[in-house]
Structures are given as structure tokens and as C-alpha cells.
Amino acid sequence: MTPDDDKYRAPALDKGLDILELLAGIDGGLTQAEIAKRMGRNANEFYRMLDRLVRRGYVTRLEGDRYSLTLKLFGLAQLHAPVRRLASYATPLMRGLAEESRQANHVVVFDRGAAVVVAQQEAPGYFGISLRVGAHMALFNTGSGHVLLAFRPRDERAMMIREYEGANEGPAGQTPEFFARLDQIRDRGYEMMPSAQTAGVVNLSVPIMGADGNAIAALTIPYITLINLPAAPDISATIQLLQKTGRQLSELAGHELAA
């Protein structure tokens, strides 16, 4: 790098980015002293920077005074071009799913402690349950939230829960029974649960898997029984349609399905 190339240096910004890049390649986090040693600097140089990164949610402080990345950078990326690309690819398949199932559907991603709707398709009939794009939902009482947690590695799941607790200023109240439910969802491939918000609605959710084999989003139908359309698919047939669309979206996202 020539002097001219480096004339707009921002040392504090460089230091923060160096920390983020270092922690991105570390499992289990590092102490302040370990960060300083790896970067060849004095540990006191990093105290204020680490404090700011923790307060802004990019880094979390673990037990034993170790620092680790949160999913905030991942969340920001999800709300940028990749999410728009996902919504673009998903739209025609979501439209087809709505036509076949006669139900509304939506796509949800995780962002900074919440499940966020990034695409939605209304039901083709007179009525249906639909959520607006940009709506924020909880992780612990929605089908989408359950799927986003169930199909992530345990360490990332733990970070998602910490971000949820930070955003909601309190413990999430997870129990062994809740984690057992996540394992059950992962085993069967979908979530089916009564809505905690609307009577008579059953949340059906499947993962949209990425190339790394983990969920990048959830595809959800807020299923309602259509009394006026007796020929409409029942809930079992709707789950099959939802799973088929989830697999198609996963393939578009680069996930290789097992033979």
C-alpha cells in the first residue's frame, strides 16, 4: 500500500474490523488478552473497542470473559441483497403454493433477535391469514421461529437466543421440553402448531436450507380450515405441498438434497 492509498486511514475503524475478522474465524471466542496477542497489540488498546462492539450487538461476552461474534452481521447481510434475491426466487413458487393449497404463505428470516417476514403471498380466495412484509415475530411462540431455531447448529442457536433475550430485555424461558421439541421438528422436517396469536389458525412451517445444510429462512402457511371450499387440500395434503415448495426453494439456494 502506498502513502497515497493510505492517506484516509481510520485507525479506530480498522481496529474494530480487525477484531470482527479475527473472531469470525474462531470457535468458542477469545479473551481480550488472546485477541491482543493474536493481533500483536497491547490488551489495553482493545477494551473500549470491545465494549462498543458488545454494546452495538456485533460481539457478545461469554462466560470466562471470552468474546465471540453474534449473528448481527449475518442478520444485516440477510436484509441486504441476498434476501431480496431470495424473495425474488421465492415469489413464483409461493404463488404456486398459494394456488394449490388455497392458503396464504410467507418467508421469514432471523434478524437481530426476531423472526422477520421478507416475502408474503396472499391466499387466492376471498380471505386468508397473511402477514405484512417487515413484520417482526417472536422466536419462541411461532412456527417460523421454531423452524429457524431447529435447523441451525447448536452454537448458532444459542447466539440467536442470546440476541432474542437482548432485544426483549429478559430471559426467553427456554426449557428442556422446548429443546426436545426443536429436535422433534428437525427429525420430522416441519413444525405444526396452533397459532399463539390467532384462534383457529395452525402454523405450518418448513425450512429453506442453504448450501451449508442449515436453514436460511422458514416458509410458513398460517393454515385455516376452508369450510366454503370442501375440495381444498386438507392439512395433511397442505403439509406435503409446503414441503415440496420448501425443497424447491432450498435447491435454488444451493442446498443439495439427499438422494
Tab-separated table of C-alpha atoms in Angstrom:
chain	number	residue	atom	x	y	z
A	1	MET	CA	0.000	0.000	0.000
A	2	THR	CA	1.445	3.406	-0.991
A	3	PRO	CA	1.241	6.517	1.220
A	4	ASP	CA	-1.417	7.950	-1.120
A	5	ASP	CA	-3.510	4.769	-0.833
A	6	ASP	CA	-3.399	5.025	2.969
A	7	LYS	CA	-3.981	8.774	3.400
A	8	TYR	CA	-7.605	8.283	4.516
A	9	ARG	CA	-6.817	5.792	7.278
A	10	ALA	CA	-9.302	5.446	10.140
A	11	PRO	CA	-7.338	3.602	12.845
A	12	ALA	CA	-10.295	3.056	15.192
A	13	LEU	CA	-12.422	1.634	12.384
A	14	ASP	CA	-9.532	-0.573	11.240
A	15	LYS	CA	-9.125	-1.862	14.788
A	16	GLY	CA	-12.827	-2.746	15.046
A	17	LEU	CA	-12.828	-4.503	11.679
A	18	ASP	CA	-9.656	-6.400	12.613
A	19	ILE	CA	-11.419	-7.703	15.740
A	20	LEU	CA	-14.502	-8.792	13.780
A	21	GLU	CA	-12.399	-10.545	11.148
A	22	LEU	CA	-10.355	-12.321	13.820
A	23	LEU	CA	-13.382	-13.519	15.789
A	24	ALA	CA	-15.107	-14.690	12.601
A	25	GLY	CA	-12.579	-17.495	12.304
A	26	ILE	CA	-12.646	-18.604	15.946
A	27	ASP	CA	-14.921	-21.148	17.607
A	28	GLY	CA	-15.565	-20.541	21.306
A	29	GLY	CA	-14.365	-16.941	21.374
A	30	LEU	CA	-11.189	-15.293	22.680
A	31	THR	CA	-10.276	-13.312	25.771
A	32	GLN	CA	-9.147	-9.703	25.474
A	33	ALA	CA	-5.559	-10.814	26.109
A	34	GLU	CA	-5.777	-13.511	23.419
A	35	ILE	CA	-7.145	-11.019	20.913
A	36	ALA	CA	-4.285	-8.638	21.661
A	37	LYS	CA	-1.674	-11.410	21.367
A	38	ARG	CA	-3.000	-12.608	18.014
A	39	MET	CA	-3.022	-9.059	16.699
A	40	GLY	CA	0.349	-8.159	18.145
A	41	ARG	CA	-1.023	-5.270	20.186
A	42	ASN	CA	-1.418	-4.228	23.820
A	43	ALA	CA	-4.557	-5.627	25.507
A	44	ASN	CA	-5.483	-2.185	26.881
A	45	GLU	CA	-5.879	-0.922	23.308
A	46	PHE	CA	-8.922	-3.121	22.804
A	47	TYR	CA	-11.003	-2.552	25.919
A	48	ARG	CA	-13.064	0.382	24.650
A	49	MET	CA	-13.410	-1.088	21.169
A	50	LEU	CA	-14.667	-4.418	22.528
A	51	ASP	CA	-17.067	-2.604	24.835
A	52	ARG	CA	-18.548	-0.685	21.894
A	53	LEU	CA	-18.850	-3.834	19.746
A	54	VAL	CA	-20.657	-5.589	22.601
A	55	ARG	CA	-22.996	-2.630	23.184
A	56	ARG	CA	-23.819	-2.431	19.462
A	57	GLY	CA	-24.567	-6.142	19.360
A	58	TYR	CA	-21.808	-7.322	16.998
A	59	VAL	CA	-19.888	-9.164	19.709
A	60	THR	CA	-21.111	-10.980	22.820
A	61	ARG	CA	-19.242	-11.591	26.068
A	62	LEU	CA	-19.242	-15.250	27.049
A	63	GLU	CA	-18.561	-16.950	30.343
A	64	GLY	CA	-14.906	-16.685	31.263
A	65	ASP	CA	-14.545	-13.182	29.768
A	66	ARG	CA	-14.358	-14.542	26.248
A	67	TYR	CA	-15.635	-12.558	23.280
A	68	SER	CA	-17.446	-14.089	20.309
A	69	LEU	CA	-19.311	-12.818	17.269
A	70	THR	CA	-23.089	-12.592	17.382
A	71	LEU	CA	-25.309	-13.113	14.322
A	72	LYS	CA	-25.846	-9.386	13.809
A	73	LEU	CA	-23.578	-9.237	10.750
A	74	PHE	CA	-25.359	-12.301	9.390
A	75	GLY	CA	-28.678	-10.584	10.027
A	76	LEU	CA	-27.591	-7.420	8.244
A	77	ALA	CA	-26.491	-9.477	5.261
A	78	GLN	CA	-29.822	-11.292	5.247
A	79	LEU	CA	-31.651	-7.972	4.921
A	80	HIS	CA	-29.472	-6.872	2.026
A	81	ALA	CA	-29.152	-8.291	-1.481
A	82	PRO	CA	-29.335	-11.994	-0.527
A	83	VAL	CA	-32.774	-11.521	0.996
A	84	ARG	CA	-34.042	-9.588	-1.995
A	85	ARG	CA	-32.682	-12.361	-4.201
A	86	LEU	CA	-34.390	-14.995	-2.034
A	87	ALA	CA	-37.691	-13.114	-2.220
A	88	SER	CA	-37.330	-12.797	-5.993
A	89	TYR	CA	-36.730	-16.525	-6.458
A	90	ALA	CA	-39.425	-17.428	-3.943
A	91	THR	CA	-42.262	-15.320	-5.355
A	92	PRO	CA	-43.364	-17.568	-8.249
A	93	LEU	CA	-43.092	-20.697	-6.106
A	94	MET	CA	-45.014	-19.026	-3.280
A	95	ARG	CA	-47.690	-18.013	-5.753
A	96	GLY	CA	-47.960	-21.591	-6.970
A	97	LEU	CA	-48.145	-22.848	-3.392
A	98	ALA	CA	-50.980	-20.424	-2.624
A	99	GLU	CA	-52.917	-21.552	-5.698
A	100	GLU	CA	-52.514	-25.241	-4.900
A	101	SER	CA	-53.153	-25.012	-1.164
A	102	ARG	CA	-55.705	-22.160	-1.284
A	103	GLN	CA	-53.781	-20.698	1.676
A	104	ALA	CA	-51.590	-17.650	2.211
A	105	ASN	CA	-47.866	-18.162	2.871
A	106	HIS	CA	-44.811	-16.154	3.825
A	107	VAL	CA	-40.998	-16.403	4.093
A	108	VAL	CA	-39.247	-15.468	7.347
A	109	VAL	CA	-35.563	-14.902	8.224
A	110	PHE	CA	-33.807	-14.310	11.535
A	111	ASP	CA	-32.619	-10.759	12.191
A	112	ARG	CA	-31.239	-9.387	15.453
A	113	GLY	CA	-33.357	-11.393	17.820
A	114	ALA	CA	-36.563	-11.639	15.816
A	115	ALA	CA	-38.185	-13.590	13.018
A	116	VAL	CA	-38.846	-11.116	10.196
A	117	VAL	CA	-41.204	-11.556	7.234
A	118	VAL	CA	-39.337	-10.803	3.985
A	119	ALA	CA	-41.894	-12.061	1.429
A	120	GLN	CA	-45.580	-12.956	1.511
A	121	GLN	CA	-48.246	-14.319	-0.814
A	122	GLU	CA	-51.931	-13.854	-0.131
A	123	ALA	CA	-54.476	-16.626	-0.490
A	124	PRO	CA	-56.221	-16.719	-3.884
A	125	GLY	CA	-59.746	-16.822	-2.425
A	126	TYR	CA	-61.865	-14.281	-0.609
A	127	PHE	CA	-59.928	-14.442	2.644
A	128	GLY	CA	-56.886	-15.865	4.370
A	129	ILE	CA	-54.385	-15.051	7.096
A	130	SER	CA	-51.441	-13.045	5.793
A	131	LEU	CA	-48.630	-11.085	7.423
A	132	ARG	CA	-47.155	-7.897	6.042
A	133	VAL	CA	-43.557	-7.803	4.806
A	134	GLY	CA	-41.349	-6.414	7.564
A	135	ALA	CA	-43.463	-7.809	10.402
A	136	HIS	CA	-41.397	-8.953	13.403
A	137	MET	CA	-42.356	-12.120	15.264
A	138	ALA	CA	-41.048	-13.920	18.325
A	139	LEU	CA	-38.815	-16.976	18.091
A	140	PHE	CA	-40.416	-18.969	20.882
A	141	ASN	CA	-44.135	-18.977	20.087
A	142	THR	CA	-44.293	-19.079	16.288
A	143	GLY	CA	-43.847	-21.903	13.802
A	144	SER	CA	-41.357	-19.835	11.811
A	145	GLY	CA	-39.278	-19.117	14.903
A	146	HIS	CA	-39.241	-22.776	15.896
A	147	VAL	CA	-38.026	-23.829	12.443
A	148	LEU	CA	-35.325	-21.141	12.328
A	149	LEU	CA	-34.009	-22.406	15.665
A	150	ALA	CA	-34.433	-26.110	14.943
A	151	PHE	CA	-32.414	-26.127	11.729
A	152	ARG	CA	-29.365	-24.202	12.946
A	153	PRO	CA	-26.275	-25.656	14.704
A	154	ARG	CA	-26.465	-25.590	18.486
A	155	ASP	CA	-23.865	-22.836	18.869
A	156	GLU	CA	-25.669	-20.568	16.402
A	157	ARG	CA	-28.982	-21.417	18.061
A	158	ALA	CA	-27.519	-20.293	21.373
A	159	MET	CA	-26.412	-16.993	19.832
A	160	MET	CA	-29.878	-16.466	18.331
A	161	ILE	CA	-31.431	-16.988	21.755
A	162	ARG	CA	-28.993	-14.532	23.354
A	163	GLU	CA	-29.869	-11.948	20.719
A	164	TYR	CA	-33.564	-12.566	21.341
A	165	GLU	CA	-33.055	-12.097	25.081
A	166	GLY	CA	-31.069	-8.919	24.486
A	167	ALA	CA	-33.687	-7.462	22.162
A	168	ASN	CA	-36.501	-8.333	24.576
A	169	GLU	CA	-34.585	-7.361	27.721
A	170	GLY	CA	-35.268	-10.598	29.527
A	171	PRO	CA	-34.757	-14.364	29.527
A	172	ALA	CA	-36.502	-16.371	26.847
A	173	GLY	CA	-37.636	-19.011	29.339
A	174	GLN	CA	-36.446	-21.961	27.265
A	175	THR	CA	-36.859	-25.370	28.890
A	176	PRO	CA	-35.578	-28.888	28.206
A	177	GLU	CA	-39.032	-29.634	26.779
A	178	PHE	CA	-38.663	-26.766	24.314
A	179	PHE	CA	-35.309	-28.027	23.062
A	180	ALA	CA	-36.755	-31.525	22.789
A	181	ARG	CA	-39.475	-30.037	20.586
A	182	LEU	CA	-36.841	-28.441	18.342
A	183	ASP	CA	-35.194	-31.855	17.955
A	184	GLN	CA	-38.572	-33.340	17.035
A	185	ILE	CA	-39.125	-30.629	14.422
A	186	ARG	CA	-35.715	-31.309	12.932
A	187	ASP	CA	-36.401	-35.044	12.790
A	188	ARG	CA	-39.764	-34.785	11.052
A	189	GLY	CA	-38.796	-31.833	8.846
A	190	TYR	CA	-41.537	-29.345	9.715
A	191	GLU	CA	-43.437	-27.625	12.513
A	192	MET	CA	-47.192	-27.823	13.047
A	193	MET	CA	-48.613	-25.877	15.984
A	194	PRO	CA	-51.721	-23.902	16.909
A	195	SER	CA	-51.165	-20.176	16.481
A	196	ALA	CA	-50.420	-18.407	19.760
A	197	GLN	CA	-51.841	-15.217	18.278
A	198	THR	CA	-54.995	-16.156	16.336
A	199	ALA	CA	-57.651	-18.722	17.262
A	200	GLY	CA	-58.412	-21.345	14.645
A	201	VAL	CA	-55.069	-20.981	12.838
A	202	VAL	CA	-52.461	-23.744	12.665
A	203	ASN	CA	-48.924	-22.661	11.802
A	204	LEU	CA	-47.245	-24.979	9.284
A	205	SER	CA	-43.549	-24.210	8.748
A	206	VAL	CA	-40.673	-25.802	6.851
A	207	PRO	CA	-37.040	-24.722	6.482
A	208	ILE	CA	-35.443	-23.250	3.387
A	209	MET	CA	-31.980	-24.779	3.555
A	210	GLY	CA	-28.772	-23.174	2.342
A	211	ALA	CA	-25.694	-24.704	0.779
A	212	ASP	CA	-24.208	-25.370	4.237
A	213	GLY	CA	-27.150	-27.576	5.219
A	214	ASN	CA	-28.629	-25.072	7.677
A	215	ALA	CA	-31.840	-23.072	7.477
A	216	ILE	CA	-31.524	-19.626	5.898
A	217	ALA	CA	-35.262	-18.990	6.178
A	218	ALA	CA	-38.604	-20.542	7.050
A	219	LEU	CA	-41.575	-20.949	4.701
A	220	THR	CA	-44.852	-20.815	6.619
A	221	ILE	CA	-48.562	-21.292	5.953
A	222	PRO	CA	-50.995	-19.953	8.576
A	223	TYR	CA	-53.458	-22.747	7.827
A	224	ILE	CA	-57.196	-22.226	8.246
A	225	THR	CA	-59.913	-24.770	7.507
A	226	LEU	CA	-61.847	-23.574	4.438
A	227	ILE	CA	-65.419	-24.620	5.097
A	228	ASN	CA	-66.651	-22.920	1.933
A	229	LEU	CA	-64.109	-24.847	-0.206
A	230	PRO	CA	-64.592	-28.545	0.590
A	231	ALA	CA	-62.308	-29.519	-2.300
A	232	ALA	CA	-59.372	-27.517	-0.887
A	233	PRO	CA	-56.432	-29.633	0.379
A	234	ASP	CA	-56.732	-30.748	3.991
A	235	ILE	CA	-53.962	-30.046	6.473
A	236	SER	CA	-52.008	-33.240	5.640
A	237	ALA	CA	-52.053	-32.503	1.904
A	238	THR	CA	-51.113	-28.879	2.627
A	239	ILE	CA	-48.047	-30.002	4.595
A	240	GLN	CA	-46.941	-32.074	1.605
A	241	LEU	CA	-47.351	-29.080	-0.729
A	242	LEU	CA	-45.434	-26.887	1.723
A	243	GLN	CA	-42.586	-29.397	1.994
A	244	LYS	CA	-42.351	-29.683	-1.788
A	245	THR	CA	-42.063	-25.906	-2.152
A	246	GLY	CA	-39.527	-25.766	0.690
A	247	ARG	CA	-37.365	-28.331	-1.101
A	248	GLN	CA	-37.594	-26.381	-4.362
A	249	LEU	CA	-36.529	-23.160	-2.650
A	250	SER	CA	-33.712	-24.988	-0.870
A	251	GLU	CA	-32.382	-26.278	-4.200
A	252	LEU	CA	-32.471	-22.728	-5.579
A	253	ALA	CA	-30.485	-21.619	-2.509
A	254	GLY	CA	-27.779	-24.199	-3.303
A	255	HIS	CA	-28.800	-26.971	-0.925
A	256	GLU	CA	-28.131	-30.443	-2.267
A	257	LEU	CA	-30.964	-32.811	-1.370
A	258	ALA	CA	-30.117	-36.329	-0.251
A	259	ALA	CA	-30.627	-38.977	-2.890
